[in-house]
GROMACS .gro file of C-alpha atoms in nm:
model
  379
    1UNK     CA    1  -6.785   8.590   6.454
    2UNK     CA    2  -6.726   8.837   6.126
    3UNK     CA    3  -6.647   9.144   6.363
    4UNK     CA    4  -6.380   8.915   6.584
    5UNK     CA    5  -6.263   8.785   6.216
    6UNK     CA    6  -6.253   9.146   6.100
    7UNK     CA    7  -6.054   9.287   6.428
    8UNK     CA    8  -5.793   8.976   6.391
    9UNK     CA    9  -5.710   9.083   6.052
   10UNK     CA   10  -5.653   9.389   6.126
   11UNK     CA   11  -5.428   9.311   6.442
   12UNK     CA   12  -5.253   9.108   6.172
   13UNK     CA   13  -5.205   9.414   5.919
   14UNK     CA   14  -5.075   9.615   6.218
   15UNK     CA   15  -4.831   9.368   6.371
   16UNK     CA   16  -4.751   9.300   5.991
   17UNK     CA   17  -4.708   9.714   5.953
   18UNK     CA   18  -4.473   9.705   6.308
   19UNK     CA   19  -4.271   9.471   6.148
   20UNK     CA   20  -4.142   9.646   5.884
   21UNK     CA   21  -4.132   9.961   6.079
   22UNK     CA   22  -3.927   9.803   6.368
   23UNK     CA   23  -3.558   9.675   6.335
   24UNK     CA   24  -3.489   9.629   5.962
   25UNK     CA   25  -3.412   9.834   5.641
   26UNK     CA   26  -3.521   9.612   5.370
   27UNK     CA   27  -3.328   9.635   4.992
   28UNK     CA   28  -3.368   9.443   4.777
   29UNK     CA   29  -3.137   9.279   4.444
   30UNK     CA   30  -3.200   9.074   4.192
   31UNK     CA   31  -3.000   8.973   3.902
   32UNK     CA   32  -2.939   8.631   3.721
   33UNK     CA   33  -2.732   8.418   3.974
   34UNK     CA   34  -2.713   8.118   3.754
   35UNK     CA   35  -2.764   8.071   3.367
   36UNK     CA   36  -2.554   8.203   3.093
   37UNK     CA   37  -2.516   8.571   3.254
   38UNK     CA   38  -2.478   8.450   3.613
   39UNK     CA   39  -2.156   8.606   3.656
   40UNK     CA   40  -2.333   8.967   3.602
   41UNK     CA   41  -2.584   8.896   3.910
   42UNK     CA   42  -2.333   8.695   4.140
   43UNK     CA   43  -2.065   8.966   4.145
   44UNK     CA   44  -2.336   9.226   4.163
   45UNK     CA   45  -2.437   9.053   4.481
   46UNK     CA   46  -2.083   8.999   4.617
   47UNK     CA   47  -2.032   9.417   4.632
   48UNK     CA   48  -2.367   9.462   4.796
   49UNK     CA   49  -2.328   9.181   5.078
   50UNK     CA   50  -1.962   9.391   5.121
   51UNK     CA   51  -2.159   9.718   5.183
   52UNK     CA   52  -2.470   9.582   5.424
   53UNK     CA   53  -2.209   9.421   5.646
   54UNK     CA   54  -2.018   9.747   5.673
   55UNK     CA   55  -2.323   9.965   5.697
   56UNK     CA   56  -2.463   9.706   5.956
   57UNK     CA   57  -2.135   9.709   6.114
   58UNK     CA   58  -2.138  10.081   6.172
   59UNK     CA   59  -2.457  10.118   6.359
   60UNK     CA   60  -2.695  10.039   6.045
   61UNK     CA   61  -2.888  10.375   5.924
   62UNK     CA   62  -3.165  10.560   6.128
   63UNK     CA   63  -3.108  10.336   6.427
   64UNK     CA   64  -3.212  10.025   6.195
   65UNK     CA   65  -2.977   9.704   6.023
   66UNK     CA   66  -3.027   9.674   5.659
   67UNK     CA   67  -3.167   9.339   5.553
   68UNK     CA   68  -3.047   9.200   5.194
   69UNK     CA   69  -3.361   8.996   5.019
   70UNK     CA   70  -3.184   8.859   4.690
   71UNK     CA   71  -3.368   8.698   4.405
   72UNK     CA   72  -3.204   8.487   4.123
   73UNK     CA   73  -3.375   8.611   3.801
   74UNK     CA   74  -3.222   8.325   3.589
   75UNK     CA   75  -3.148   8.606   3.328
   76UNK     CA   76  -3.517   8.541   3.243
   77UNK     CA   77  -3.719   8.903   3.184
   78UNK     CA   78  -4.072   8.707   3.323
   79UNK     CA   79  -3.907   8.612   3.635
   80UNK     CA   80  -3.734   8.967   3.700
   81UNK     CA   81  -4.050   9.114   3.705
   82UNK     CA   82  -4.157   8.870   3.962
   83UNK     CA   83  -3.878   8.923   4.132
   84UNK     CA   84  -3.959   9.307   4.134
   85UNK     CA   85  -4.336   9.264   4.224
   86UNK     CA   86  -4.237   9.021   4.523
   87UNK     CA   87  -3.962   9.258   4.642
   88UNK     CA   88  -4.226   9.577   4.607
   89UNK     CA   89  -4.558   9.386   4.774
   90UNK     CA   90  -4.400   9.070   5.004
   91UNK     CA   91  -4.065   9.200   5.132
   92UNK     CA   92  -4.192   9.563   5.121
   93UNK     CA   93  -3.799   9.678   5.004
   94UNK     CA   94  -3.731  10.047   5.088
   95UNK     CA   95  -3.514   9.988   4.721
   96UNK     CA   96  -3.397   9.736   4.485
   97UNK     CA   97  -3.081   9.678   4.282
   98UNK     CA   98  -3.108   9.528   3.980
   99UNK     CA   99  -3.117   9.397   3.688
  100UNK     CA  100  -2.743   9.427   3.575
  101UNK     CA  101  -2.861   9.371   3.198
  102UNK     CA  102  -3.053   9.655   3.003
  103UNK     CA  103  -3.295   9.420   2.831
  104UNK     CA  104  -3.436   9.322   3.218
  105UNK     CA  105  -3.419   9.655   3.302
  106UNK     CA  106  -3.666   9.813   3.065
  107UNK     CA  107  -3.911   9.533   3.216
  108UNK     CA  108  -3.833   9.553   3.616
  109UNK     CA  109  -3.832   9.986   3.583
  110UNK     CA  110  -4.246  10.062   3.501
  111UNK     CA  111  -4.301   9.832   3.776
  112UNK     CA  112  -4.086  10.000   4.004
  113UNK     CA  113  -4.132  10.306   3.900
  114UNK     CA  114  -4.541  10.258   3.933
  115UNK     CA  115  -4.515  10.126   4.315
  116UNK     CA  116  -4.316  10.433   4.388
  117UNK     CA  117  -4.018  10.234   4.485
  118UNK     CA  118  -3.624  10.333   4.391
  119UNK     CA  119  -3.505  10.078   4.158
  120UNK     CA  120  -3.110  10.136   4.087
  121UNK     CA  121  -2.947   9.915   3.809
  122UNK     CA  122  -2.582   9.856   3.866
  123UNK     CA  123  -2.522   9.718   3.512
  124UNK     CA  124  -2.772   9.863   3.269
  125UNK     CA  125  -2.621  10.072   3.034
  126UNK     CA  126  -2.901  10.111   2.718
  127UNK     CA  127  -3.021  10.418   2.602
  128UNK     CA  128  -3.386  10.528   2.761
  129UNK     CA  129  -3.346  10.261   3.052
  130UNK     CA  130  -3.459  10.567   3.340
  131UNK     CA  131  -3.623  10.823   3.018
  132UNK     CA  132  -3.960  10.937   3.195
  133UNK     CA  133  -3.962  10.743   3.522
  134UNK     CA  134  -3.845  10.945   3.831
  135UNK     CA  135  -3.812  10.623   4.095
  136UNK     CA  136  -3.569  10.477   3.815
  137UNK     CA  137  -3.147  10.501   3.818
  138UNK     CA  138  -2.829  10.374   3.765
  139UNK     CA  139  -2.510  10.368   3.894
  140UNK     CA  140  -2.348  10.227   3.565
  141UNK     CA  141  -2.136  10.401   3.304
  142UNK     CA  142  -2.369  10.478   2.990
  143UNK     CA  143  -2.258  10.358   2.653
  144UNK     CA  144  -2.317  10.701   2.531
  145UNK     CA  145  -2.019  10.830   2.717
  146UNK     CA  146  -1.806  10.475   2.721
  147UNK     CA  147  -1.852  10.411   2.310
  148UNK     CA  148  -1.762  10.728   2.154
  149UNK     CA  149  -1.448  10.791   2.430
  150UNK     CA  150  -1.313  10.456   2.315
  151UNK     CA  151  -1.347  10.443   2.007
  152UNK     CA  152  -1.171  10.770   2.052
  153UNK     CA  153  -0.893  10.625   2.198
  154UNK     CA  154  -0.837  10.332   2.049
  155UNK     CA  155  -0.799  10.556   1.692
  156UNK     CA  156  -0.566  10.807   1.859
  157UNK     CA  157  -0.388  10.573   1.983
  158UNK     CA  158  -0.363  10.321   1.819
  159UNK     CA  159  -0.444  10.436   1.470
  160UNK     CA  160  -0.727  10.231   1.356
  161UNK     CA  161  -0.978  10.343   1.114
  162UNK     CA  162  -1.135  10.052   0.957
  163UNK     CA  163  -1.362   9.836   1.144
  164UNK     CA  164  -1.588   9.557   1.093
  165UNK     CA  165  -1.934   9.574   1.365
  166UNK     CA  166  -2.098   9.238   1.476
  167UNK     CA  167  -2.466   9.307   1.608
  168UNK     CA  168  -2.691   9.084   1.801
  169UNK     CA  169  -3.028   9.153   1.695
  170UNK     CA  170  -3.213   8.978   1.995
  171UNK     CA  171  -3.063   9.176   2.231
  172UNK     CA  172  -3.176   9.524   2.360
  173UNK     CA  173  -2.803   9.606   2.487
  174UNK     CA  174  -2.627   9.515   2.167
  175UNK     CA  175  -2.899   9.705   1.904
  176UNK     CA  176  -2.841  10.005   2.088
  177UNK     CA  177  -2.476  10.019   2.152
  178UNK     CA  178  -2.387   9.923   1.759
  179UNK     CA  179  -2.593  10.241   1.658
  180UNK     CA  180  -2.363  10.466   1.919
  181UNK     CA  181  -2.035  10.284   1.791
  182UNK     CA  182  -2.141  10.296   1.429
  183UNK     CA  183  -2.182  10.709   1.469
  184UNK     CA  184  -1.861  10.755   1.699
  185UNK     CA  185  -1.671  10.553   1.406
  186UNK     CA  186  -1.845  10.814   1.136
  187UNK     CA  187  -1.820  11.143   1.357
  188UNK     CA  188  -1.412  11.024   1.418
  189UNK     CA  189  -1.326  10.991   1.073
  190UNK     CA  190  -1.308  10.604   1.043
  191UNK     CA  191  -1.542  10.336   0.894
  192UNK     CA  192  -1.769  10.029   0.931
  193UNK     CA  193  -1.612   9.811   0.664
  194UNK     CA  194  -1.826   9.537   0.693
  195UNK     CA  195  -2.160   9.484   0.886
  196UNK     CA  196  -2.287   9.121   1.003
  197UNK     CA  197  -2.493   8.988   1.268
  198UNK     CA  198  -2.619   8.713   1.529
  199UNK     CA  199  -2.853   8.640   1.773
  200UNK     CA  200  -2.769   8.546   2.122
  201UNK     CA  201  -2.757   8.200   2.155
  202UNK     CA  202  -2.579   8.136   1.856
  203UNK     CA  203  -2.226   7.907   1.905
  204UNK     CA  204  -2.169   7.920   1.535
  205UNK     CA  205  -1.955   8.190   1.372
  206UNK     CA  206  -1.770   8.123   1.086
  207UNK     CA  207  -2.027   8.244   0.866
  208UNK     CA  208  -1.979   8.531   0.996
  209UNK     CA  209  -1.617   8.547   1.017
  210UNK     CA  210  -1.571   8.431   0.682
  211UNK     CA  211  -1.751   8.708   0.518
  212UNK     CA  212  -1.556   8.983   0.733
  213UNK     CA  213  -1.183   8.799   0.650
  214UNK     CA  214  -1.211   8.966   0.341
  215UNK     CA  215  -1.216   9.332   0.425
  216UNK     CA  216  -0.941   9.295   0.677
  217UNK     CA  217  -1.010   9.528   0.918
  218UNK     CA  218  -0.848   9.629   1.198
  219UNK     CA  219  -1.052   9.560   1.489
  220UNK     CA  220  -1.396   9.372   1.524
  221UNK     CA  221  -1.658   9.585   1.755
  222UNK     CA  222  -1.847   9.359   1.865
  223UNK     CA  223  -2.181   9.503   2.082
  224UNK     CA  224  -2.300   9.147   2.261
  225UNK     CA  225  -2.193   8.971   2.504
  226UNK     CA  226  -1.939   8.769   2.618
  227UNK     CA  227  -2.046   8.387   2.574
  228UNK     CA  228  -2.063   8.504   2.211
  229UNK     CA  229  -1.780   8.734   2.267
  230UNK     CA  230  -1.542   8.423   2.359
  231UNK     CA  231  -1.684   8.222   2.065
  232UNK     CA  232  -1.656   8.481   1.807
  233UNK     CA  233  -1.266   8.530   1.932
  234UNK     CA  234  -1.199   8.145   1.891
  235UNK     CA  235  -1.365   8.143   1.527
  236UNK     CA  236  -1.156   8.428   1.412
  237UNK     CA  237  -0.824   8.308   1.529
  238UNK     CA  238  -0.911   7.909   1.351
  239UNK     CA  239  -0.955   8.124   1.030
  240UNK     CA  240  -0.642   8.316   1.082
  241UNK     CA  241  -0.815   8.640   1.124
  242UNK     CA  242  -0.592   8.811   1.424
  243UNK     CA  243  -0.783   9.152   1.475
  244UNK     CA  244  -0.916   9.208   1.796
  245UNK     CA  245  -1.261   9.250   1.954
  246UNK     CA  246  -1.362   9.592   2.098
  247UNK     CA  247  -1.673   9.606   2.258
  248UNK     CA  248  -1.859   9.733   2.605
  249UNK     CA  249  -1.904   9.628   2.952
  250UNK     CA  250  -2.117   9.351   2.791
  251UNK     CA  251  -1.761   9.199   2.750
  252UNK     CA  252  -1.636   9.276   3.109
  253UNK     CA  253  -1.610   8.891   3.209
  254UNK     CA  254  -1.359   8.625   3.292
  255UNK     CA  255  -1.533   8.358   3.113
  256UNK     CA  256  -1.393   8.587   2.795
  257UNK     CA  257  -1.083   8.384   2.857
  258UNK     CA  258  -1.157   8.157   3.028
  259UNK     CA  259  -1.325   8.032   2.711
  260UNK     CA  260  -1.147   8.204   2.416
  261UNK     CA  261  -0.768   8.156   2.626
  262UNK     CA  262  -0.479   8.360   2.427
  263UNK     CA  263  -0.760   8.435   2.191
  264UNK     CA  264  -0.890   8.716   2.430
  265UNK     CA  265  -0.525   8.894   2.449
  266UNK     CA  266  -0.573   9.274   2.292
  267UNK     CA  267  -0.954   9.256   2.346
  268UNK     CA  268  -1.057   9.620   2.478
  269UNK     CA  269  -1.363   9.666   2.688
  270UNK     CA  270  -1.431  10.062   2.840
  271UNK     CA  271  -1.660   9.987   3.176
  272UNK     CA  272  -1.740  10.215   3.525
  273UNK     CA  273  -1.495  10.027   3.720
  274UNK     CA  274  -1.113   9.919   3.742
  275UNK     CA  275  -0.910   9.734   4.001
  276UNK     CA  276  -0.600   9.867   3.836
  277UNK     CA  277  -0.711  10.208   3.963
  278UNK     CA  278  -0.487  10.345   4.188
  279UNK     CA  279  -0.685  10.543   4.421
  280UNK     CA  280  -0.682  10.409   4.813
  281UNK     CA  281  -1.052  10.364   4.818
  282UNK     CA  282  -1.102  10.185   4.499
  283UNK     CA  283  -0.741   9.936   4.612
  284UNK     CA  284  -0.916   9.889   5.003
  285UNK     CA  285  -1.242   9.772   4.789
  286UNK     CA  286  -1.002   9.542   4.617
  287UNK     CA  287  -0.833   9.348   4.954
  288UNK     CA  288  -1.200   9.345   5.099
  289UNK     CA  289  -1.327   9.173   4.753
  290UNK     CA  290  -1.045   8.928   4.779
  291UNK     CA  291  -1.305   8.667   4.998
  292UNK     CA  292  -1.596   8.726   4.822
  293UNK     CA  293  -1.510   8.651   4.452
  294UNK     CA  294  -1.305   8.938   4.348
  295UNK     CA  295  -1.367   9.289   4.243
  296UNK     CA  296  -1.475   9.377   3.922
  297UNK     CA  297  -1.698   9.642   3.774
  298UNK     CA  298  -2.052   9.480   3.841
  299UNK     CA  299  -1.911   9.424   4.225
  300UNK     CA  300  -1.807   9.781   4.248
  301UNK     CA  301  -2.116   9.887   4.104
  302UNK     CA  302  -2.361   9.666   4.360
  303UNK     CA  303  -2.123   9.811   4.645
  304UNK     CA  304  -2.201  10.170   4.519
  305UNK     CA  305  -2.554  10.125   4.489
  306UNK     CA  306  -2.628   9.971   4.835
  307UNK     CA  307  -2.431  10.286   4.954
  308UNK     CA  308  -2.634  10.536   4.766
  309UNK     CA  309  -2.936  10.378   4.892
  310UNK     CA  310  -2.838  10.376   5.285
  311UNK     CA  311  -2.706  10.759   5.222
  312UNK     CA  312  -3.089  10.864   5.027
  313UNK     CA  313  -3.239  10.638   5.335
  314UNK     CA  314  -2.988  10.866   5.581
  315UNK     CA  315  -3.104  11.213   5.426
  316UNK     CA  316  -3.437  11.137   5.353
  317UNK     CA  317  -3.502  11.012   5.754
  318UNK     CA  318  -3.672  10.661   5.630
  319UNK     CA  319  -3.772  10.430   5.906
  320UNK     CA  320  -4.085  10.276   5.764
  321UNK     CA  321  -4.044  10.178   5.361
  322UNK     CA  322  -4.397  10.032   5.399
  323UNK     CA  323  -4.467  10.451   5.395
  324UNK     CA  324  -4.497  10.546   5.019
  325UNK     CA  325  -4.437  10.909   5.159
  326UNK     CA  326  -4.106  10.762   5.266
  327UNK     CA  327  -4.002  10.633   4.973
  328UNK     CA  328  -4.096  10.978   4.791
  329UNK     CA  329  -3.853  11.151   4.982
  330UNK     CA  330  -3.550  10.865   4.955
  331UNK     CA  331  -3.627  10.928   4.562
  332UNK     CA  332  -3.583  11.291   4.591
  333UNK     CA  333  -3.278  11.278   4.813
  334UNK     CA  334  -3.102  11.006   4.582
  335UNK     CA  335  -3.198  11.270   4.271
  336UNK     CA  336  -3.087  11.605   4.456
  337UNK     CA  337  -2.719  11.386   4.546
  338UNK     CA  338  -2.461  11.701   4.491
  339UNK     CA  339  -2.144  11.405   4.403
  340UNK     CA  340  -2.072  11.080   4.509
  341UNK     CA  341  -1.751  10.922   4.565
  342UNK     CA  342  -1.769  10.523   4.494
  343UNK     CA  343  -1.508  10.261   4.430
  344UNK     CA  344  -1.627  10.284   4.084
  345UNK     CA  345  -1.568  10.642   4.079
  346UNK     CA  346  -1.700  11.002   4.115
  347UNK     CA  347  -2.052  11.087   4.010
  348UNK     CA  348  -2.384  11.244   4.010
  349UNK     CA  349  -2.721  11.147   3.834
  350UNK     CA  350  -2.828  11.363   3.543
  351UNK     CA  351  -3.250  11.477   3.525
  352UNK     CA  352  -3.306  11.124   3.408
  353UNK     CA  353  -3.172  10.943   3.712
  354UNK     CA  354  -2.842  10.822   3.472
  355UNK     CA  355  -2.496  10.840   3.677
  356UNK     CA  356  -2.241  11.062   3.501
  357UNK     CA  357  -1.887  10.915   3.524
  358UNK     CA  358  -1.562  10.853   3.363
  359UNK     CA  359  -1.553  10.584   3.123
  360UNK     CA  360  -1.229  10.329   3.237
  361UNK     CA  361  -1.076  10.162   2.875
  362UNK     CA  362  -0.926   9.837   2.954
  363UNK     CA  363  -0.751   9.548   2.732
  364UNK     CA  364  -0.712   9.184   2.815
  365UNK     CA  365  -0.351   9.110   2.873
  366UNK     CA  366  -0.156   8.855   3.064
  367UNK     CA  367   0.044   8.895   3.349
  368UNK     CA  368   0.426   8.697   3.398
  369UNK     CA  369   0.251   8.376   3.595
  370UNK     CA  370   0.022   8.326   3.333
  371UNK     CA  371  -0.290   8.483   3.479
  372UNK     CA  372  -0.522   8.714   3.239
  373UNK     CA  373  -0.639   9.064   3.335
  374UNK     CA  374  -0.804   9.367   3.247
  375UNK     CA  375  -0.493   9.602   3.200
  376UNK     CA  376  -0.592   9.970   3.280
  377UNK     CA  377  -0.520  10.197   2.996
  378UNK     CA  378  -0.615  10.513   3.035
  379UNK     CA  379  -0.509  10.617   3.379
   0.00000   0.00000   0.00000
């Protein structure tokens, strides 16, 4: 009875093995689909549905359909590296999108990265999110490159010099994009006028609000995210301070007005993506995105990604991402990409698996019936 036990188990492993091999492409994505940064991991998923249907609609890749396994993190670091380990060992994923936030990121990418599986974040944008692990990349625009050019612009332009900086301490993505707005601010001539910080969570601001008023500066950078984002906007305006918010991607939502109202109007954001861009492929993305939610940057971004992962699976020959060997050579044909011409523009990774890309710089504004946008600025 042991030996018959024995040989059904391994019939099982083998018709388990056939079944990954035969038919389907499995990638993975997960992302927070509900909670307070639900809009990051529902539009992420929007753009990659998009790109498996065309994919799938033009023959699939190696003679196989790509099969979408999503995950709802809830925004929750414990459950995205659930998510990761039941894409990796259950769903055996040739590669997995995700987590749109950096703080998730640095969790999901050792596990990844360990299990020999490409992970690609469409949203992360921290410092060190791929440093030292080769199976680990992003599609995103880094802050490095998006801070400094806007803060750039916005003082060329603009002719600001004296800031006030609002931190979130609890947050990975905030800590580290202060420090790079903080230098670009020093290394262009202006200044930090006034420091203060939060925690995210917080709904209260007029602590904080009060003790900038003073020092009247002339924009509020502001690293966190948008629920605060909104929040912070409505405080300022009830004490009658009118500068506006500059911050990153982390502010690239609707909610932003749809909380904060006239509030948000002047707020400038730099991200990877535009739909004001005017180049066919990025304006076809846009009509295509018109069913699914709309376009926007962490859409763009998911499209891209799925994409880049059919095109490694393409070059690399992967029919079985059971095979570690497989997966070894989809890494090294996603690293060794020459270019790479998404809807959320032209790039290439660097050595560290980090896409390198033009930063878009973008300020809420309101169009004649009423509707708020991200107006394109430099273009």
């Amino acid at each position: 009875m042991r030996k018959i036990g024995l040989l059904s188990l391994a019939a099982v492993f083998m018709l388990a093995t056939f079944a990954f091999a035969a038919g389907e492409l499995v990638i993975g994505i997960q992302g927070p689909e509900t909670g307070n940064l639900a809009v990051y991991g529902q539009k992420t998923l929007s753009g990659a549905k998009l790109a498996v249907d065309e994919i799938n609609a033009a023959g699939g890749v190696n003679g196989k359909t790509i099969k979408l396994i999503n995950y709802d993190s809830r925004g929750d670091k414990a459950e995205a590296a659930n998510a990761t380990q039941r894409l990796i060992n259950k769903d055996k994923a040739c590669g997995i999108i995700g987590e749109p936030t950096s703080g998730a990121t640095f969790v999901i990418g050792p596990i990844a990265d360990r299990a020999k599986t490409v992970l690609i974040s469409a949203g992360a944008t921290a410092k060190g999110v791929t440093d030292n692990k080769p199976f680990v990349f992003r599609d995103t625009l880094l802050d490095s490159d998006g801070g400094p050019a806007t803060i750039k612009f916005i003082m060329d332009k603009f002719g600001w010099k004296n800031f006030a900086l609002i931190t979130s301490v609890n947050n990975d993505y905030s800590v580290g994009l202060s420090a790079i707005f903080k230098k670009a601010v020093k290394d262009f001539g202006g200044n930090i006028v006034v420091e203060q910080t939060i925690s995210d969570g917080d709904t209260d601001f007029s602590a904080q609000i009060t003790a900038i008023k003073p020092h009247n500066p002339q924009a509020i950078i502001f690293s966190g995210y948008y629920p605060e984002g909104s929040l912070i906007l409505l405080e300022a305006r009830k004490q009658g301070l009118n500068a506006p918010i500059v911050g990153g991607d982390g502010l690239l939502a609707p909610d932003l007005w749809d909380v904060a109202k006239d509030a948000a109007l002047g707020s400038i954001v730099y991200a990877g993506f535009s739909p004001e861009a005017k180049a066919q492929k990025v304006q076809e993305f846009v009509k295509k995105m018109e069913t699914r939610g709309g376009a926007d940057m962490f859409s763009a971004q998911g499209y891209d990604a799925v994409y880049l992962l059919a095109n490694a699976m393409k070059d690399a020959k992967v029919t079985n991402c059971a095979d570690a060997k497989q997966r070894t050579a989809m890494r090294d044909a996603l690293a060794n990409i020459p270019g790479f011409d998404g809807v959320s523009g032209q790039m290439k990774f660097d050595k560290e698996g980090n896409a390198v890309k033009k930063p878009f710089i973008q300020a809420v504004d309101k169009k004649a019936d009423g509707k708020y946008y991200f107006k394109l600025l430099n273009e």
